[in-house]
CSV table of C-alpha atoms in Angstrom, one decimal:
chain,number,residue,atom,x,y,z
A,110,MET,CA,20.9,-53.9,-7.9
A,111,SER,CA,23.4,-51.6,-6.2
A,112,GLN,CA,25.7,-53.2,-3.8
A,113,LYS,CA,25.4,-50.1,-1.5
A,114,PHE,CA,21.6,-49.8,-1.9
A,115,PRO,CA,19.7,-53.1,-2.5
A,116,PHE,CA,16.5,-51.1,-3.2
A,117,LEU,CA,18.2,-49.2,-6.1
A,118,SER,CA,19.1,-50.3,-9.7
A,119,ILE,CA,20.6,-47.8,-12.2
A,120,ASP,CA,20.9,-48.4,-16.0
A,121,ALA,CA,23.1,-45.4,-16.7
A,122,ALA,CA,23.2,-45.9,-20.5
A,123,ALA,CA,19.4,-46.0,-20.8
A,124,ARG,CA,19.0,-43.4,-18.0
A,125,ARG,CA,16.5,-45.7,-16.3
A,126,VAL,CA,16.3,-46.2,-12.5
A,127,SER,CA,14.4,-48.7,-10.3
A,128,LEU,CA,14.0,-47.3,-6.8
A,129,ASP,CA,11.6,-48.3,-4.1
A,130,ALA,CA,10.6,-45.0,-2.4
A,131,ARG,CA,8.8,-46.9,0.4
A,132,ASP,CA,11.9,-48.6,1.6
A,133,PRO,CA,12.8,-47.0,5.0
A,134,ALA,CA,16.5,-47.2,4.1
A,135,PHE,CA,15.8,-44.8,1.2
A,136,TYR,CA,13.3,-42.3,2.7
A,137,SER,CA,15.1,-42.2,6.1
A,138,ASP,CA,18.3,-41.0,4.4
A,139,PRO,CA,17.8,-40.2,0.7
A,140,ASN,CA,20.9,-38.0,0.4
A,141,PRO,CA,23.4,-40.9,-0.4
A,142,VAL,CA,21.0,-42.2,-3.0
A,143,TYR,CA,20.8,-38.7,-4.6
A,144,ALA,CA,24.6,-38.7,-4.7
A,145,GLU,CA,24.5,-42.1,-6.5
A,146,LEU,CA,22.1,-40.7,-9.0
A,147,HIS,CA,24.3,-37.6,-9.6
A,148,ALA,CA,27.2,-40.0,-10.3
A,149,HIS,CA,25.4,-42.3,-12.8
A,150,ALA,CA,22.0,-40.9,-14.0
A,151,PRO,CA,21.2,-37.3,-12.9
A,152,THR,CA,18.3,-37.3,-15.4
A,153,PHE,CA,16.5,-40.6,-15.3
A,154,TYR,CA,13.2,-42.4,-16.0
A,155,TRP,CA,11.9,-43.7,-12.6
A,156,GLU,CA,10.4,-47.1,-13.4
A,157,GLN,CA,8.0,-47.2,-10.4
A,158,GLN,CA,6.7,-43.6,-10.9
A,159,LYS,CA,6.6,-44.0,-14.7
A,160,GLN,CA,8.0,-40.5,-15.6
A,161,TRP,CA,11.2,-38.6,-16.0
A,162,TYR,CA,13.0,-37.0,-13.0
A,163,PHE,CA,15.8,-34.4,-12.9
A,164,THR,CA,18.3,-34.0,-10.1
A,165,GLY,CA,21.0,-31.6,-11.7
A,166,TYR,CA,21.1,-28.2,-10.1
A,167,ASP,CA,21.2,-26.4,-13.5
A,168,GLN,CA,18.5,-28.5,-15.0
A,169,VAL,CA,16.1,-28.2,-12.0
A,170,ASN,CA,16.8,-24.4,-11.8
A,171,ALA,CA,16.1,-24.0,-15.5
A,172,LEU,CA,12.9,-26.1,-15.5
A,173,LEU,CA,11.5,-24.2,-12.5
A,174,ARG,CA,11.9,-21.0,-14.6
A,175,ASP,CA,11.0,-22.5,-18.0
A,176,ARG,CA,7.5,-21.1,-19.0
A,177,ARG,CA,7.1,-24.0,-21.5
A,178,PHE,CA,6.4,-26.1,-18.4
A,179,GLY,CA,3.6,-25.4,-16.0
A,180,ARG,CA,1.9,-26.6,-12.9
A,181,GLN,CA,-1.4,-27.2,-14.7
A,182,ILE,CA,-2.2,-28.4,-18.2
A,183,LEU,CA,-6.0,-28.1,-18.6
A,184,HIS,CA,-5.8,-24.4,-19.4
A,185,VAL,CA,-4.2,-25.3,-22.7
A,186,ALA,CA,-5.6,-28.7,-23.5
A,187,SER,CA,-8.7,-30.8,-22.7
A,188,ARG,CA,-8.8,-34.1,-20.8
A,189,GLU,CA,-10.0,-35.8,-24.0
A,190,GLU,CA,-7.0,-34.5,-26.0
A,191,LEU,CA,-4.6,-35.6,-23.4
A,192,GLY,CA,-6.3,-39.0,-22.6
A,193,MET,CA,-6.5,-37.9,-19.0
A,194,PRO,CA,-9.0,-39.7,-16.8
A,195,ALA,CA,-12.1,-38.0,-15.4
A,196,PRO,CA,-11.9,-36.5,-11.9
A,197,LEU,CA,-12.6,-39.0,-9.1
A,198,PRO,CA,-16.0,-38.4,-7.5
A,199,HIS,CA,-14.7,-39.1,-4.0
A,200,LEU,CA,-12.2,-36.2,-4.4
A,201,LYS,CA,-14.7,-33.5,-5.4
A,202,HIS,CA,-14.1,-31.4,-2.3
A,203,PHE,CA,-10.3,-31.8,-2.5
A,204,ASP,CA,-10.4,-30.8,-6.2
A,205,ALA,CA,-12.6,-27.8,-5.5
A,206,ALA,CA,-10.2,-26.6,-2.8
A,207,GLU,CA,-7.3,-27.0,-5.2
A,208,ALA,CA,-9.0,-25.4,-8.1
A,209,TRP,CA,-7.5,-21.9,-7.4
A,210,SER,CA,-4.5,-22.9,-5.5
A,211,LEU,CA,-1.4,-20.7,-6.1
A,212,LEU,CA,0.6,-23.9,-6.3
A,213,GLU,CA,-1.5,-25.3,-9.1
A,214,ILE,CA,-2.4,-22.5,-11.4
A,215,GLU,CA,-0.6,-20.6,-14.2
A,216,PRO,CA,-0.8,-17.0,-15.5
A,217,PRO,CA,-2.9,-15.0,-15.9
A,218,GLU,CA,-4.9,-16.3,-12.9
A,219,HIS,CA,-1.7,-17.0,-11.0
A,220,THR,CA,-0.4,-13.5,-11.6
A,221,ARG,CA,-3.7,-11.9,-10.3
A,222,LEU,CA,-3.9,-14.0,-7.2
A,223,ARG,CA,-0.2,-13.8,-6.3
A,224,THR,CA,-0.3,-10.0,-6.8
A,225,LEU,CA,-3.1,-9.7,-4.2
A,226,VAL,CA,-1.3,-11.9,-1.6
A,227,ASN,CA,2.3,-11.0,-2.3
A,228,ARG,CA,2.3,-7.6,-0.4
A,229,ALA,CA,1.7,-9.4,2.9
A,230,PHE,CA,4.8,-11.7,2.4
A,231,VAL,CA,7.5,-9.2,1.3
A,232,SER,CA,10.4,-9.2,3.7
A,233,ARG,CA,9.8,-5.8,5.3
A,234,GLN,CA,6.2,-6.8,6.2
A,235,ILE,CA,7.3,-10.2,7.5
A,236,ASP,CA,10.1,-8.7,9.6
A,237,ARG,CA,7.4,-6.9,11.7
A,238,LEU,CA,6.5,-10.4,13.1
A,239,ARG,CA,10.0,-10.8,14.7
A,240,PRO,CA,8.8,-9.8,18.2
A,241,GLU,CA,5.8,-12.1,18.0
A,242,ILE,CA,7.8,-15.1,16.9
A,243,THR,CA,10.4,-14.4,19.6
A,244,GLU,CA,7.8,-14.1,22.3
A,245,LEU,CA,5.9,-17.2,21.2
A,246,THR,CA,9.2,-19.3,21.0
A,247,ASP,CA,10.3,-18.1,24.5
A,248,ARG,CA,6.9,-18.8,26.0
A,249,LEU,CA,6.8,-22.4,24.6
A,250,ILE,CA,10.3,-23.1,25.9
A,251,ASP,CA,9.3,-21.7,29.3
A,252,GLY,CA,6.8,-24.5,29.4
A,253,PHE,CA,9.3,-27.4,29.2
A,254,GLU,CA,12.8,-25.9,30.0
A,255,LYS,CA,12.7,-27.2,33.6
A,256,ASP,CA,11.8,-30.7,32.5
A,257,GLY,CA,15.2,-31.4,31.1
A,258,LYS,CA,13.6,-33.2,28.1
A,259,VAL,CA,11.1,-32.6,25.4
A,260,GLU,CA,9.5,-34.0,22.2
A,261,LEU,CA,10.2,-30.9,20.2
A,262,LEU,CA,7.8,-31.3,17.3
A,263,SER,CA,4.6,-31.3,19.4
A,264,ALA,CA,5.9,-28.9,22.0
A,265,LEU,CA,7.3,-26.2,19.6
A,266,ALA,CA,7.9,-27.0,15.9
A,267,ASP,CA,4.2,-27.7,15.2
A,268,ILE,CA,3.0,-24.7,17.1
A,269,VAL,CA,5.1,-21.7,16.0
A,270,PRO,CA,4.6,-21.8,12.2
A,271,VAL,CA,0.8,-22.7,12.3
A,272,THR,CA,0.2,-20.0,14.9
A,273,MET,CA,2.1,-17.3,12.9
A,274,ILE,CA,0.4,-18.0,9.5
A,275,ALA,CA,-3.0,-18.3,11.2
A,276,ARG,CA,-2.5,-14.9,12.9
A,277,MET,CA,-1.4,-13.3,9.6
A,278,ILE,CA,-4.5,-14.6,7.8
A,279,GLY,CA,-6.8,-13.7,10.8
A,280,ILE,CA,-7.6,-17.1,12.3
A,281,PRO,CA,-7.6,-17.4,16.1
A,282,ASP,CA,-4.7,-19.2,17.8
A,283,ASP,CA,-7.0,-21.8,19.4
A,284,MET,CA,-7.8,-23.2,15.9
A,285,GLY,CA,-4.1,-24.3,15.6
A,286,PRO,CA,-4.7,-28.0,16.6
A,287,GLN,CA,-7.6,-28.3,14.2
A,288,LEU,CA,-5.7,-26.7,11.3
A,289,LEU,CA,-2.9,-29.2,11.9
A,290,LYS,CA,-5.3,-32.1,11.7
A,291,TRP,CA,-6.8,-30.8,8.4
A,292,SER,CA,-3.4,-30.0,7.0
A,293,HIS,CA,-1.9,-33.4,7.8
A,294,ALA,CA,-4.8,-35.2,6.1
A,295,TYR,CA,-4.8,-32.8,3.2
A,296,VAL,CA,-1.1,-33.1,2.3
A,297,ARG,CA,-1.1,-36.9,2.2
A,298,MET,CA,-2.5,-36.5,-1.3
A,299,TYR,CA,1.0,-35.4,-2.4
A,300,MET,CA,2.9,-38.4,-1.0
A,301,PHE,CA,4.1,-41.5,-2.8
A,302,GLY,CA,2.0,-44.6,-2.3
A,303,ARG,CA,-1.1,-42.7,-1.0
A,304,THR,CA,-4.0,-45.1,-0.3
A,305,ASP,CA,-7.7,-45.0,-0.9
A,306,ALA,CA,-8.2,-44.2,2.8
A,307,ASP,CA,-5.7,-41.3,2.4
A,308,GLU,CA,-7.8,-39.9,-0.4
A,309,HIS,CA,-11.1,-40.1,1.5
A,310,ALA,CA,-9.5,-38.5,4.6
A,311,ALA,CA,-8.1,-35.7,2.4
A,312,ASP,CA,-11.5,-35.1,0.8
A,313,LYS,CA,-13.2,-34.9,4.2
A,314,ALA,CA,-10.5,-32.6,5.5
A,315,ALA,CA,-10.9,-30.3,2.4
A,316,ALA,CA,-14.7,-30.1,2.9
A,317,GLU,CA,-14.4,-29.2,6.6
A,318,PHE,CA,-11.5,-26.8,5.9
A,319,ALA,CA,-13.4,-25.0,3.1
A,320,ASP,CA,-16.6,-24.7,5.3
A,321,TYR,CA,-14.6,-23.2,8.1
A,322,VAL,CA,-12.8,-20.7,5.8
A,323,ARG,CA,-16.2,-19.8,4.2
A,324,SER,CA,-17.5,-18.9,7.7
A,325,ILE,CA,-14.5,-16.7,8.4
A,326,ILE,CA,-14.9,-15.0,5.1
A,327,ALA,CA,-18.5,-14.1,6.0
A,328,GLU,CA,-17.3,-12.7,9.3
A,329,ARG,CA,-14.6,-10.5,7.7
A,330,ARG,CA,-17.1,-9.2,5.1
A,331,ALA,CA,-19.4,-8.1,8.0
A,332,GLU,CA,-16.6,-6.9,10.2
A,333,PRO,CA,-13.3,-6.2,8.4
A,334,ARG,CA,-10.1,-6.4,10.4
A,335,ASP,CA,-6.4,-5.7,9.9
A,336,ASP,CA,-5.5,-9.1,8.6
A,337,LEU,CA,-4.6,-10.8,5.3
A,338,LEU,CA,-8.0,-12.4,4.7
A,339,THR,CA,-9.7,-9.0,5.0
A,340,HIS,CA,-7.1,-7.6,2.6
A,341,MET,CA,-7.8,-10.4,0.1
A,342,ILE,CA,-11.6,-9.9,0.4
A,343,HIS,CA,-11.6,-6.1,-0.1
A,344,THR,CA,-8.7,-5.5,-2.5
A,345,GLU,CA,-9.4,-5.2,-6.2
A,346,HIS,CA,-7.0,-6.2,-9.0
A,347,LYS,CA,-7.8,-4.5,-12.3
A,348,GLY,CA,-11.4,-3.9,-11.1
A,349,GLN,CA,-11.9,-7.5,-10.0
A,350,LEU,CA,-12.4,-8.9,-6.5
A,351,LEU,CA,-11.5,-12.5,-5.5
A,352,THR,CA,-14.5,-14.9,-5.6
A,353,ASP,CA,-15.3,-17.0,-2.6
A,354,ASP,CA,-13.8,-20.1,-4.3
A,355,GLU,CA,-10.6,-18.2,-5.0
A,356,LEU,CA,-10.5,-16.9,-1.4
A,357,ILE,CA,-11.0,-20.5,0.0
A,358,SER,CA,-8.3,-22.0,-2.2
A,359,THR,CA,-5.8,-19.3,-1.5
A,360,THR,CA,-6.4,-19.4,2.3
A,361,ILE,CA,-6.1,-23.2,2.4
A,362,VAL,CA,-2.8,-23.2,0.4
A,363,LEU,CA,-1.4,-20.4,2.6
A,364,LEU,CA,-2.2,-22.2,5.8
A,365,ASN,CA,-0.9,-25.6,4.5
A,366,ALA,CA,2.2,-24.3,2.8
A,367,GLY,CA,2.7,-21.7,5.6
A,368,HIS,CA,3.5,-24.2,8.2
A,369,GLU,CA,3.8,-27.8,7.0
A,370,ALA,CA,7.3,-27.6,5.5
A,371,THR,CA,8.6,-25.3,8.3
A,372,VAL,CA,7.5,-27.8,11.0
A,373,HIS,CA,9.6,-30.5,9.2
A,374,GLN,CA,12.5,-28.0,8.7
A,375,ILE,CA,12.8,-27.1,12.3
A,376,GLY,CA,13.0,-30.7,13.3
A,377,ASN,CA,15.4,-31.6,10.4
A,378,ALA,CA,17.6,-28.6,11.2
A,379,VAL,CA,17.9,-29.3,15.0
A,380,ARG,CA,18.8,-32.9,14.2
A,381,VAL,CA,21.5,-32.1,11.6
A,382,ILE,CA,23.0,-29.5,13.9
A,383,LEU,CA,23.2,-31.8,16.8
A,384,GLU,CA,24.5,-34.7,14.7
A,385,SER,CA,27.2,-32.4,13.3
A,386,GLU,CA,28.8,-31.9,16.7
A,387,ILE,CA,29.8,-28.4,15.6
A,388,PRO,CA,29.5,-26.0,18.6
A,389,ALA,CA,26.1,-24.3,18.3
A,390,GLU,CA,27.5,-21.0,19.6
A,391,THR,CA,29.7,-20.7,16.5
A,392,MET,CA,26.7,-21.3,14.2
A,393,PHE,CA,24.6,-18.7,15.9
A,394,ALA,CA,27.3,-16.2,16.9
A,395,ASP,CA,25.6,-13.4,15.0
A,396,GLU,CA,23.0,-12.6,12.3
A,397,LYS,CA,25.3,-13.6,9.4
A,398,THR,CA,26.4,-17.0,10.8
A,399,THR,CA,22.8,-17.7,11.8
A,400,GLU,CA,21.6,-17.0,8.2
A,401,GLN,CA,24.3,-19.2,6.8
A,402,THR,CA,23.5,-22.0,9.1
A,403,VAL,CA,19.8,-21.8,8.2
A,404,GLU,CA,20.6,-21.9,4.5
A,405,GLU,CA,22.9,-24.9,4.9
A,406,CYS,CA,20.2,-26.7,6.8
A,407,LEU,CA,17.7,-25.9,4.0
A,408,ARG,CA,20.2,-27.2,1.5
A,409,ILE,CA,21.2,-30.5,3.1
A,410,CYS,CA,17.9,-31.5,4.6
A,411,ALA,CA,15.1,-29.8,2.6
A,412,PRO,CA,11.6,-30.5,3.8
A,413,VAL,CA,10.0,-30.8,0.3
A,414,HIS,CA,11.8,-33.0,-2.2
A,415,ILE,CA,9.8,-33.0,-5.4
A,416,PHE,CA,7.8,-30.6,-7.6
A,417,GLN,CA,6.2,-31.7,-10.8
A,418,ARG,CA,5.5,-29.8,-14.1
A,419,TYR,CA,3.5,-30.5,-17.3
A,420,ALA,CA,5.0,-29.9,-20.7
A,421,LEU,CA,2.7,-27.2,-22.1
A,422,ASP,CA,3.8,-28.0,-25.7
A,423,ASP,CA,6.0,-30.5,-27.5
A,424,ILE,CA,9.4,-29.8,-26.0
A,425,ASP,CA,13.0,-31.0,-26.2
A,426,PHE,CA,15.0,-30.7,-23.0
A,427,ASP,CA,18.3,-32.4,-21.9
A,428,GLY,CA,18.3,-34.7,-24.9
A,429,LEU,CA,14.7,-35.9,-24.3
A,430,SER,CA,11.5,-35.2,-26.2
A,431,PHE,CA,8.3,-34.5,-24.3
A,432,LYS,CA,4.8,-34.3,-25.7
A,433,ARG,CA,2.3,-31.8,-24.6
A,434,GLY,CA,0.8,-33.1,-21.3
A,435,ASP,CA,3.8,-35.2,-20.3
A,436,LYS,CA,4.7,-34.8,-16.6
A,437,VAL,CA,8.2,-34.3,-15.4
A,438,ALA,CA,9.5,-34.2,-11.8
A,439,LEU,CA,12.2,-32.0,-10.3
A,440,ILE,CA,14.0,-33.3,-7.2
A,441,LEU,CA,14.8,-30.0,-5.4
A,442,ALA,CA,16.6,-31.8,-2.5
A,443,ALA,CA,18.8,-33.6,-5.0
A,444,ALA,CA,19.6,-30.5,-6.9
A,445,ASN,CA,20.9,-29.0,-3.6
A,446,LEU,CA,23.4,-31.9,-3.5
A,447,ASP,CA,24.8,-31.5,-7.1
A,448,PRO,CA,28.6,-31.9,-6.9
A,449,LYS,CA,28.9,-29.6,-9.9
A,450,LYS,CA,27.4,-26.8,-7.8
A,451,PHE,CA,28.4,-27.6,-4.2
A,452,SER,CA,31.7,-28.9,-3.1
A,453,ASP,CA,31.6,-32.0,-0.9
A,454,PRO,CA,27.8,-31.8,-1.1
A,455,LEU,CA,26.9,-34.4,1.6
A,456,ALA,CA,28.9,-32.5,4.2
A,457,PHE,CA,27.1,-30.1,6.5
A,458,ARG,CA,29.2,-26.9,6.4
A,459,PRO,CA,27.4,-24.0,8.1
A,460,ASN,CA,29.8,-21.4,6.6
A,461,ARG,CA,29.2,-22.6,3.0
A,462,ASP,CA,28.9,-19.8,0.5
A,463,GLU,CA,28.4,-21.4,-2.9
A,464,GLY,CA,25.1,-19.9,-4.1
A,465,PRO,CA,21.5,-20.4,-3.3
A,466,ASN,CA,19.7,-23.7,-2.6
A,467,LEU,CA,16.5,-24.6,-4.4
A,468,SER,CA,14.5,-25.7,-1.4
A,469,PHE,CA,11.9,-22.9,-2.0
A,470,GLY,CA,11.9,-23.4,-5.8
A,471,ALA,CA,12.4,-20.7,-8.4
A,472,GLY,CA,10.6,-18.8,-11.1
A,473,ILE,CA,7.0,-17.6,-10.8
A,474,HIS,CA,6.1,-20.4,-8.3
A,475,PHE,CA,8.9,-19.5,-5.9
A,476,CYS,CA,7.5,-20.2,-2.5
A,477,ILE,CA,5.6,-17.1,-1.4
A,478,GLY,CA,6.1,-17.9,2.2
A,479,ALA,CA,9.9,-18.2,2.0
A,480,PRO,CA,10.5,-14.9,3.9
A,481,LEU,CA,8.3,-16.1,6.7
A,482,ALA,CA,9.8,-19.5,6.9
A,483,ARG,CA,13.4,-18.1,6.9
A,484,LEU,CA,12.5,-15.6,9.6
A,485,GLU,CA,11.0,-18.3,11.8
A,486,LEU,CA,14.1,-20.5,11.4
A,487,ASN,CA,16.4,-17.6,12.0
A,488,ILE,CA,14.6,-16.8,15.3
A,489,VAL,CA,13.6,-20.2,16.6
A,490,LEU,CA,16.9,-22.1,16.1
A,491,PRO,CA,19.2,-19.6,17.9
A,492,ILE,CA,16.8,-19.3,20.9
A,493,LEU,CA,16.5,-23.0,21.2
A,494,PHE,CA,20.3,-23.6,21.3
A,495,LYS,CA,20.9,-20.6,23.5
A,496,ARG,CA,18.3,-21.5,26.1
A,497,LEU,CA,18.7,-25.2,26.2
A,498,ALA,CA,22.5,-25.4,26.6
A,499,GLY,CA,23.8,-29.0,26.4
A,500,MET,CA,20.8,-30.0,24.3
A,501,ARG,CA,21.3,-33.5,22.7
A,502,LEU,CA,19.4,-36.2,20.9
A,503,ALA,CA,17.6,-38.7,23.2
A,504,GLY,CA,17.9,-41.6,20.8
A,505,THR,CA,17.9,-41.8,17.0
A,506,PRO,CA,15.0,-39.9,15.4
A,507,THR,CA,12.6,-41.8,13.1
A,508,VAL,CA,11.9,-40.3,9.7
A,509,LYS,CA,8.2,-40.2,8.6
A,510,ASP,CA,7.2,-42.5,5.8
A,511,VAL,CA,5.9,-39.5,3.8
A,512,TYR,CA,8.2,-39.2,0.8
A,513,HIS,CA,8.4,-36.9,-1.1
A,514,PHE,CA,8.2,-34.7,2.1
A,515,HIS,CA,11.1,-35.2,4.5
A,516,GLY,CA,10.5,-34.9,8.2
A,517,LEU,CA,10.6,-36.7,11.5
A,518,GLU,CA,8.0,-38.7,13.4
A,519,ARG,CA,9.2,-37.1,16.6
A,520,LEU,CA,12.3,-35.4,17.9
A,521,ASP,CA,13.1,-36.4,21.5
A,522,LEU,CA,15.7,-34.1,23.1
A,523,GLU,CA,17.3,-33.9,26.6
A,524,TRP,CA,19.7,-31.4,28.3
């Protein structure tokens, strides 16, 4: 066991690691552990998770772009060939909702779906939302500014991203709270140590979510509007329209991915900025310093830590041999802390200029919502720190037990 980290044991020669991801000392502050892994075993077999993990910036960046690895495997091999268990009956609604998820499929289906959706998420389209995001942020702050204190996640961070992605798709603002409930239940499927209860709750959420989206699809077919869902329903790609199943999967993944990580990132960023004691006015002096601050927050406290890939064939990589169907995992948040890429990587330096972070991934699965998330962060954070001068933490925030996501239970502030 490590003297610094009792929950961590590293055999550097064998590249094997024992690490308890459910230990609060780890998930509350994983960055020092990632630094230890960089020092002794940047590529390692994680005993508890029973697969290989990569933390090096170059390795993670390469694997994200390497078409020999994919998000799915059953398009090139059968369950029988791979010895993969049959789908679980109690997850049939969840599996159906995921069947055409942009996060989970590979070309040519991925190319077709992403092409249809991508136009709505290019930077020039997203930039049109600037006045709406600004107005919403100011209105929410109006509601609590006079109180001198706030729990920021429920009062603002939860609301801005879910409202904006719902509006883009064409879902009414008043559905926001219900979308959050479905999304929170849904994403527990991706967390370490998920329980049987988590699985049943996720399946129920998926069923209800899909039924709701199906009803909105029917409305848009009858009465088209100027929104993303109408666009997806009526736009052809090479003579093909999206099926209802494809529309449901795509809408659910856009709603979930379009806000879940951004909620965490707003909280993480506010915390890291306040703990740094660097004057906020220097970080948000102009557009350039704001962008640099946002990127450094994304680098040092990323909201999503891990993405997984299947080896689509027998492959050698980084001195390891993988068989077709083997899963590997890429720790994006650790790649952002690679000392070979970033100097003094555990230090928060808002004016850092050492290349891009990997918090949004890379390659064909680069986060389609990255321009929207970046715009929201570049608007929300400066407004918060300008309007709530003297803002400070009211106690030490608690990090959620939701590894491999990274976010706060709540963020209590006062000014």
